[in-house]
mmCIF file of C-alpha atoms in Angstrom:
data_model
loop_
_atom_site.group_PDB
_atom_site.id
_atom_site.type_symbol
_atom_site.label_atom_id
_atom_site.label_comp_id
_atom_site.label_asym_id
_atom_site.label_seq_id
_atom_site.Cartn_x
_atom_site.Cartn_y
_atom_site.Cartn_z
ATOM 1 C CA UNK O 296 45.458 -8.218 -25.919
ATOM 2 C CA UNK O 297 45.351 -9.075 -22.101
ATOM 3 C CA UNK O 298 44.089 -5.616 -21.680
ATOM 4 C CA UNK O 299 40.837 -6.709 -24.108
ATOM 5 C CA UNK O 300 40.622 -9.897 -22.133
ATOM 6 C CA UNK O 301 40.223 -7.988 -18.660
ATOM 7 C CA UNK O 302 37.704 -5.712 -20.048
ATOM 8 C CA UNK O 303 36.025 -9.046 -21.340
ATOM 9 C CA UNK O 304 35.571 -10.615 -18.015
ATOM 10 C CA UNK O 305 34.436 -7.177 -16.427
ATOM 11 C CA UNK O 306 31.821 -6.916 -18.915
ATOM 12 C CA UNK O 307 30.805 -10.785 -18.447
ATOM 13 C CA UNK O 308 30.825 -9.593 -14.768
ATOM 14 C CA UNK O 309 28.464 -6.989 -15.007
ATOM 15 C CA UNK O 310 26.507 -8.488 -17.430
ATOM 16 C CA UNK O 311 25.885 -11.617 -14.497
ATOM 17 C CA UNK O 312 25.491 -9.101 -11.704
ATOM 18 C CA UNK O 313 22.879 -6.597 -13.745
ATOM 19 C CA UNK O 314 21.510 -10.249 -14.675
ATOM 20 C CA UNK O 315 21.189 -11.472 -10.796
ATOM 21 C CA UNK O 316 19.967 -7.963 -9.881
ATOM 22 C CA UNK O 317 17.275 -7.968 -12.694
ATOM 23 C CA UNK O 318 16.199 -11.443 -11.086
ATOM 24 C CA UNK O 319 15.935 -10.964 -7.703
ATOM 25 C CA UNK O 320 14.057 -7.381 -8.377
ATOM 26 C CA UNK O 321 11.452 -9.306 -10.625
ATOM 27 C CA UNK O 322 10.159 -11.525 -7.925
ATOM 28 C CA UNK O 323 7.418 -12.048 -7.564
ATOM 29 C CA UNK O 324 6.718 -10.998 -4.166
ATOM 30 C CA UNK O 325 3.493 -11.108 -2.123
ATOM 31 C CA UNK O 326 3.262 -7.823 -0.029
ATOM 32 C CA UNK O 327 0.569 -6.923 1.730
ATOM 33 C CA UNK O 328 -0.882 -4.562 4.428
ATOM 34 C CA UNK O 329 -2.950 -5.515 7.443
ATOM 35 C CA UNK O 330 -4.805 -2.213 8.689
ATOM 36 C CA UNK O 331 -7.769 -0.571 10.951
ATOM 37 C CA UNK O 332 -10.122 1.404 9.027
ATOM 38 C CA UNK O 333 -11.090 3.874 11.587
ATOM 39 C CA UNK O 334 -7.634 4.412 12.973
ATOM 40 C CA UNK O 335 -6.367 5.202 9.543
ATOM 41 C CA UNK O 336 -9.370 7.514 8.617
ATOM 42 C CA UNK O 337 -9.013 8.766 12.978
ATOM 43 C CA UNK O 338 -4.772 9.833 12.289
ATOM 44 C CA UNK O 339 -4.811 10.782 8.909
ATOM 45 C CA UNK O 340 -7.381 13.141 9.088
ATOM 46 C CA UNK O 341 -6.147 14.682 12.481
ATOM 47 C CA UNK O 342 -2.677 15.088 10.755
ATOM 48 C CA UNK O 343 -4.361 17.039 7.964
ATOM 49 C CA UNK O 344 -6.196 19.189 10.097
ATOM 50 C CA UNK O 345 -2.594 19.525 12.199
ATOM 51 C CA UNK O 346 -0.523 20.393 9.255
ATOM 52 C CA UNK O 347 -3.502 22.068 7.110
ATOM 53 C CA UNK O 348 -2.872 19.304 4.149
ATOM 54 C CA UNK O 349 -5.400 19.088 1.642
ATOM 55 C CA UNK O 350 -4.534 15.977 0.079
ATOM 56 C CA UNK O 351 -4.571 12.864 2.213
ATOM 57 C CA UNK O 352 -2.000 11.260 -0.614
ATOM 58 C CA UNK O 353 0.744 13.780 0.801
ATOM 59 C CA UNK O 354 0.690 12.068 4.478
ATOM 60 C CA UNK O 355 4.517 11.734 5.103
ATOM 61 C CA UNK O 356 5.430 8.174 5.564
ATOM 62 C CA UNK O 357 5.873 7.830 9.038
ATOM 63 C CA UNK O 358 2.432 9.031 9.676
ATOM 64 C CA UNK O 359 1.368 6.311 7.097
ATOM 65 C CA UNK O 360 3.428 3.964 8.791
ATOM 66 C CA UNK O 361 1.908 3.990 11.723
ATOM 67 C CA UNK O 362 -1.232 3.146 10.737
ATOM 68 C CA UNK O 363 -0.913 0.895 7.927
ATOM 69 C CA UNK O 364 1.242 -2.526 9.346
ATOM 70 C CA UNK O 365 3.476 -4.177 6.758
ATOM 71 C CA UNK O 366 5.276 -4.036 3.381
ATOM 72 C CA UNK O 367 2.852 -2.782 1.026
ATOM 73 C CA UNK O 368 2.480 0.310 2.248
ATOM 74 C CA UNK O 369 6.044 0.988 1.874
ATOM 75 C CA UNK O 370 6.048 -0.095 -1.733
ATOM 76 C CA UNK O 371 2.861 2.512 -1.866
ATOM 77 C CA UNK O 372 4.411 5.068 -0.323
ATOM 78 C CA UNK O 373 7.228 5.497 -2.841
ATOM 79 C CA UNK O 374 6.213 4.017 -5.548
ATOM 80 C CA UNK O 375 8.637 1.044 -5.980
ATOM 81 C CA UNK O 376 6.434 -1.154 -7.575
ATOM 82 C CA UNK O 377 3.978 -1.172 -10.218
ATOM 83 C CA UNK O 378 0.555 0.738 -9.360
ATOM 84 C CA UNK O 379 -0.983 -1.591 -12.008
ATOM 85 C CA UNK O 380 -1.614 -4.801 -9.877
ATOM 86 C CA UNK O 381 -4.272 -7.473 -9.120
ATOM 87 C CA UNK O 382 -5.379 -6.210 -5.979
ATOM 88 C CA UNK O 383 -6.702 -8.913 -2.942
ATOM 89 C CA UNK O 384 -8.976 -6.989 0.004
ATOM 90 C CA UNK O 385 -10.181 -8.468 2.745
ATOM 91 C CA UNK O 386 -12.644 -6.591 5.047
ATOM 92 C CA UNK O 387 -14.272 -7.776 8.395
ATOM 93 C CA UNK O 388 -16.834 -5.368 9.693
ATOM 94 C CA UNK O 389 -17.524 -6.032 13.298
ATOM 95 C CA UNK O 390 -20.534 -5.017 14.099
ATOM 96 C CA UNK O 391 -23.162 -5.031 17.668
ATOM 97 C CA UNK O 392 -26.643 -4.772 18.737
ATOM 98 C CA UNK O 393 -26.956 -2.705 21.781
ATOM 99 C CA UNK O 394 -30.924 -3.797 22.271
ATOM 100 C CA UNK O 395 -30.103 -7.893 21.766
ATOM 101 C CA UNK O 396 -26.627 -7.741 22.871
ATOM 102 C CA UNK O 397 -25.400 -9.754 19.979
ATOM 103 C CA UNK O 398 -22.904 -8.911 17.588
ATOM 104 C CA UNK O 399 -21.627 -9.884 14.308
ATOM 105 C CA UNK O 400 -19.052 -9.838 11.518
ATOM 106 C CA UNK O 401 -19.633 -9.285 7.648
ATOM 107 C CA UNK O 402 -16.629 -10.502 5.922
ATOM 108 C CA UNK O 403 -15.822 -8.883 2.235
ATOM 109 C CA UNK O 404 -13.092 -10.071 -0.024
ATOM 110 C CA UNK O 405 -12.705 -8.252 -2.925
ATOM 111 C CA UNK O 406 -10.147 -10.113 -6.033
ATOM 112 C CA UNK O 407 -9.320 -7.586 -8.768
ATOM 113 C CA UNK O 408 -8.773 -7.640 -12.320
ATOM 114 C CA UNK O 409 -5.219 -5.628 -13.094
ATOM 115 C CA UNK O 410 -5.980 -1.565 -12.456
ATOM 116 C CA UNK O 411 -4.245 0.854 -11.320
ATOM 117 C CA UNK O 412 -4.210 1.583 -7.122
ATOM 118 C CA UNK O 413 -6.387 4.968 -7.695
ATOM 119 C CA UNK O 414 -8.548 3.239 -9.783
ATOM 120 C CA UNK O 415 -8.809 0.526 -7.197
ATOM 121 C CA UNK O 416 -9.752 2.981 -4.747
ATOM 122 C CA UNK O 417 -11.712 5.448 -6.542
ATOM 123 C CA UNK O 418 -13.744 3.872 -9.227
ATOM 124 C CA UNK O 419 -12.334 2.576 -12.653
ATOM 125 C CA UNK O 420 -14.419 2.324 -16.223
ATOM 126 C CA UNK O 421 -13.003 -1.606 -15.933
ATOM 127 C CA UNK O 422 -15.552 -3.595 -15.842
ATOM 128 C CA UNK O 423 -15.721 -6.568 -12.877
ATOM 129 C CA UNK O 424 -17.317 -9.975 -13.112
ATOM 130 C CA UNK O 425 -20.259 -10.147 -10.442
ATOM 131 C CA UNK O 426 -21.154 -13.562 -11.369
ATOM 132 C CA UNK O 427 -24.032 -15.424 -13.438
ATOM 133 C CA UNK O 428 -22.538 -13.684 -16.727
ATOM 134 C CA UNK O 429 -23.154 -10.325 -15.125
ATOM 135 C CA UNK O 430 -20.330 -7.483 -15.606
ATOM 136 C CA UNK O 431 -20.446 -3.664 -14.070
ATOM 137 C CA UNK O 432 -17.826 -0.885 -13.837
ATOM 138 C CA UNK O 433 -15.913 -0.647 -10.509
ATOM 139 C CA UNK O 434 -16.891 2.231 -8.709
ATOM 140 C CA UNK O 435 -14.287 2.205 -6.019
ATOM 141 C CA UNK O 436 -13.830 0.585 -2.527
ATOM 142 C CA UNK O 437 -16.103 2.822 -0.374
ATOM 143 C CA UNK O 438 -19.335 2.342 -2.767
ATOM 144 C CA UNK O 439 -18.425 -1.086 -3.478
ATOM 145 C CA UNK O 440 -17.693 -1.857 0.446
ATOM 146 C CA UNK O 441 -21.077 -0.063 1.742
ATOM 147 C CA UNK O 442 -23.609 -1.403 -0.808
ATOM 148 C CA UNK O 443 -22.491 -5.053 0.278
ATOM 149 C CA UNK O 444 -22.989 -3.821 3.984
ATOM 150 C CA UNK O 445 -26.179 -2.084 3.966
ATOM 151 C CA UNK O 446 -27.606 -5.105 2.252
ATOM 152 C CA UNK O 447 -25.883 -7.816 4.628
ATOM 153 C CA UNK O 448 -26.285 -6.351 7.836
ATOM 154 C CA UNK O 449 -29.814 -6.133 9.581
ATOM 155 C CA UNK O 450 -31.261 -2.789 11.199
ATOM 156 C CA UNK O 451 -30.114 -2.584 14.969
ATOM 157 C CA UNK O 452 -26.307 -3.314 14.036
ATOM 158 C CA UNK O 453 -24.001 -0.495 14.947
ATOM 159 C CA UNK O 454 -20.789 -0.717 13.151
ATOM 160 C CA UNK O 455 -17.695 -1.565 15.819
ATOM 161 C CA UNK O 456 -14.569 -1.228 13.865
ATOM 162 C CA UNK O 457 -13.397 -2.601 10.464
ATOM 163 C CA UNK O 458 -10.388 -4.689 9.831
ATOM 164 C CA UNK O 459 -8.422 -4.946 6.878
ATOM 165 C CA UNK O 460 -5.610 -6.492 4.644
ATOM 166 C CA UNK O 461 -4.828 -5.633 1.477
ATOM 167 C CA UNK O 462 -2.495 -7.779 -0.765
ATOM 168 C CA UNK O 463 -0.819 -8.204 -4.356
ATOM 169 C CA UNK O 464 1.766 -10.460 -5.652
ATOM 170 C CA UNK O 465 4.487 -8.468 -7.711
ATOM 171 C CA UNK O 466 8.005 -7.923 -8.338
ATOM 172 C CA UNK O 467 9.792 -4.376 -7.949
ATOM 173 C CA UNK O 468 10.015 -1.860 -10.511
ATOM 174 C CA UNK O 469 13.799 -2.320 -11.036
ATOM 175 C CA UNK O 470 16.802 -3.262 -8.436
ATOM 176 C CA UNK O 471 16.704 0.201 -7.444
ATOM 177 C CA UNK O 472 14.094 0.069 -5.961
ATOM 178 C CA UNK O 473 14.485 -3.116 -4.338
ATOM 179 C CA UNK O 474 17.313 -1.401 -2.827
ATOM 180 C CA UNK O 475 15.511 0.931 -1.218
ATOM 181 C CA UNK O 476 13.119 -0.462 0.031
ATOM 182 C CA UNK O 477 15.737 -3.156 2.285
ATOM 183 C CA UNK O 478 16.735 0.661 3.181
ATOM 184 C CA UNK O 479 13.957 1.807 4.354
ATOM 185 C CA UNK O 480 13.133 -1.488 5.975
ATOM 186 C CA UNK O 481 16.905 -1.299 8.138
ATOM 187 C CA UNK O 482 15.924 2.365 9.353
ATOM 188 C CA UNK O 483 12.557 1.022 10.760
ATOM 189 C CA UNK O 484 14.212 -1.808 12.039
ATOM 190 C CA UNK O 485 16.772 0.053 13.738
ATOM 191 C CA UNK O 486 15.314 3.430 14.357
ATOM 192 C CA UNK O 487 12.134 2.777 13.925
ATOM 193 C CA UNK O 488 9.277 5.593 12.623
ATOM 194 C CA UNK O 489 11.477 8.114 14.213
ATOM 195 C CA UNK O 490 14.071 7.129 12.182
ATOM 196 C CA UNK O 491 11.998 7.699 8.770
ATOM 197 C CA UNK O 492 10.925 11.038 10.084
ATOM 198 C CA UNK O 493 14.138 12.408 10.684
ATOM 199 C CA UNK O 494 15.720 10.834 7.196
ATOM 200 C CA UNK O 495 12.733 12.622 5.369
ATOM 201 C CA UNK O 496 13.784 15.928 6.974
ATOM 202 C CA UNK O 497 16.919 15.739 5.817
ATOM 203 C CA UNK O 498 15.858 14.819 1.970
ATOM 204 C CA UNK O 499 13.129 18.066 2.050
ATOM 205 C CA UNK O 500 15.916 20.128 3.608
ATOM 206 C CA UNK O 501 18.385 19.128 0.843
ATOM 207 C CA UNK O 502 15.632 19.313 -2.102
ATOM 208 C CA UNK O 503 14.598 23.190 -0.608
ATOM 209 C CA UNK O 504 18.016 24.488 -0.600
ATOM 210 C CA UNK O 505 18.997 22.449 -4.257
ATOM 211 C CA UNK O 506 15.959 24.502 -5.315
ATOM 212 C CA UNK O 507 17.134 27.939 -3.674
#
């Protein structure tokens, strides 16, 4: 009988911890990512042509992290949230006029229905509200980004730099992953990028000799 009561009150105990985990995984969260366009196009495609990488998506993180500044990207990165999101971008294009010697910034915010981050970047078949009724697919930040921009900004502009942020509010795919990403936040903390590189190392040399 006692025995049945201590089993009791360890279930009851992990049913409140599992409970507490659940909750603080769930959130929600706001993450977000402040970043410079042209540095991230500048590294990542140096890093490609370094390590002859034909997919952009297989960056290793603490090349990624060294471009893109906050949480997000870490949630990105490994996939420890959900991809489906309502996405928030903000873009300010700085841009000058050698001849007049005046300069200017377009700012472009775009809100997003829930899609999925490719989608978000690429193009979707979702269709977005442009106002007055009117509804069109998304065809994916670049297109979206440069038809506003070669509308807005007057001939004789040369584009400076772009800024970014990009944001969602969101909870973690389970306590799991909440765990690791306070993980990977300690190493930067404390080791900084280094410190990623060198843990990411050791996880491809233990995956390549679990697979030999």
């Amino acid at each position: 009988m006692k025995m049945k009561k201590i089993a009791a009150l360890r279930a009851k105990r992990e049913a409140e911890l599992k409970a507490k985990q659940a909750l603080a995984a769930a959130g929600p969260y706001e993450l977000s990512m402040t970043f410079l366009v042209d540095e991230v196009n500048d590294v990542v495609e140096q890093y490609r042509e370094e390590h002859n990488l034909e997919n952009a998506e297989a960056t290793p993180e603490h090349v990624a992290y060294s471009v893109y500044h906050g949480d997000l990207i870490i949630c990105l990165k490994n996939i420890l949230i959900p991809l489906d999101q309502e996405w928030l971008l903000g873009i300010d294009s700085h841009y000058y006029n050698a001849e007049t010697d005046e300069v200017m910034t377009v700012p472009v915010q775009f809100q997003m229905p829930k899609m999925p981050f490719n989608e978000f970047k690429f193009g979707s078949k979702l269709a977005v509200d442009r106002g007055h009724g009117l509804k069109t697919r998304w065809r994916g930040i670049n297109e979206e980004l440069n038809e506003i921009l070669l509308t807005d900004v007057p001939v004789g502009f040369t584009r400076v730099r772009s800024d970014a942020k990009l944001s969602c509010f969101t909870g973690f795919t389970d306590y799991s992953c909440l765990k690791e990403f306070n993980f990977i936040k300690k190493i930067i903390r404390e080791q900084g990028l280094e410190g990623i590189e060198k843990l990411n190392q050791v996880i491809a040399k233990y995956n390549t000799e679990q697979v030999a």
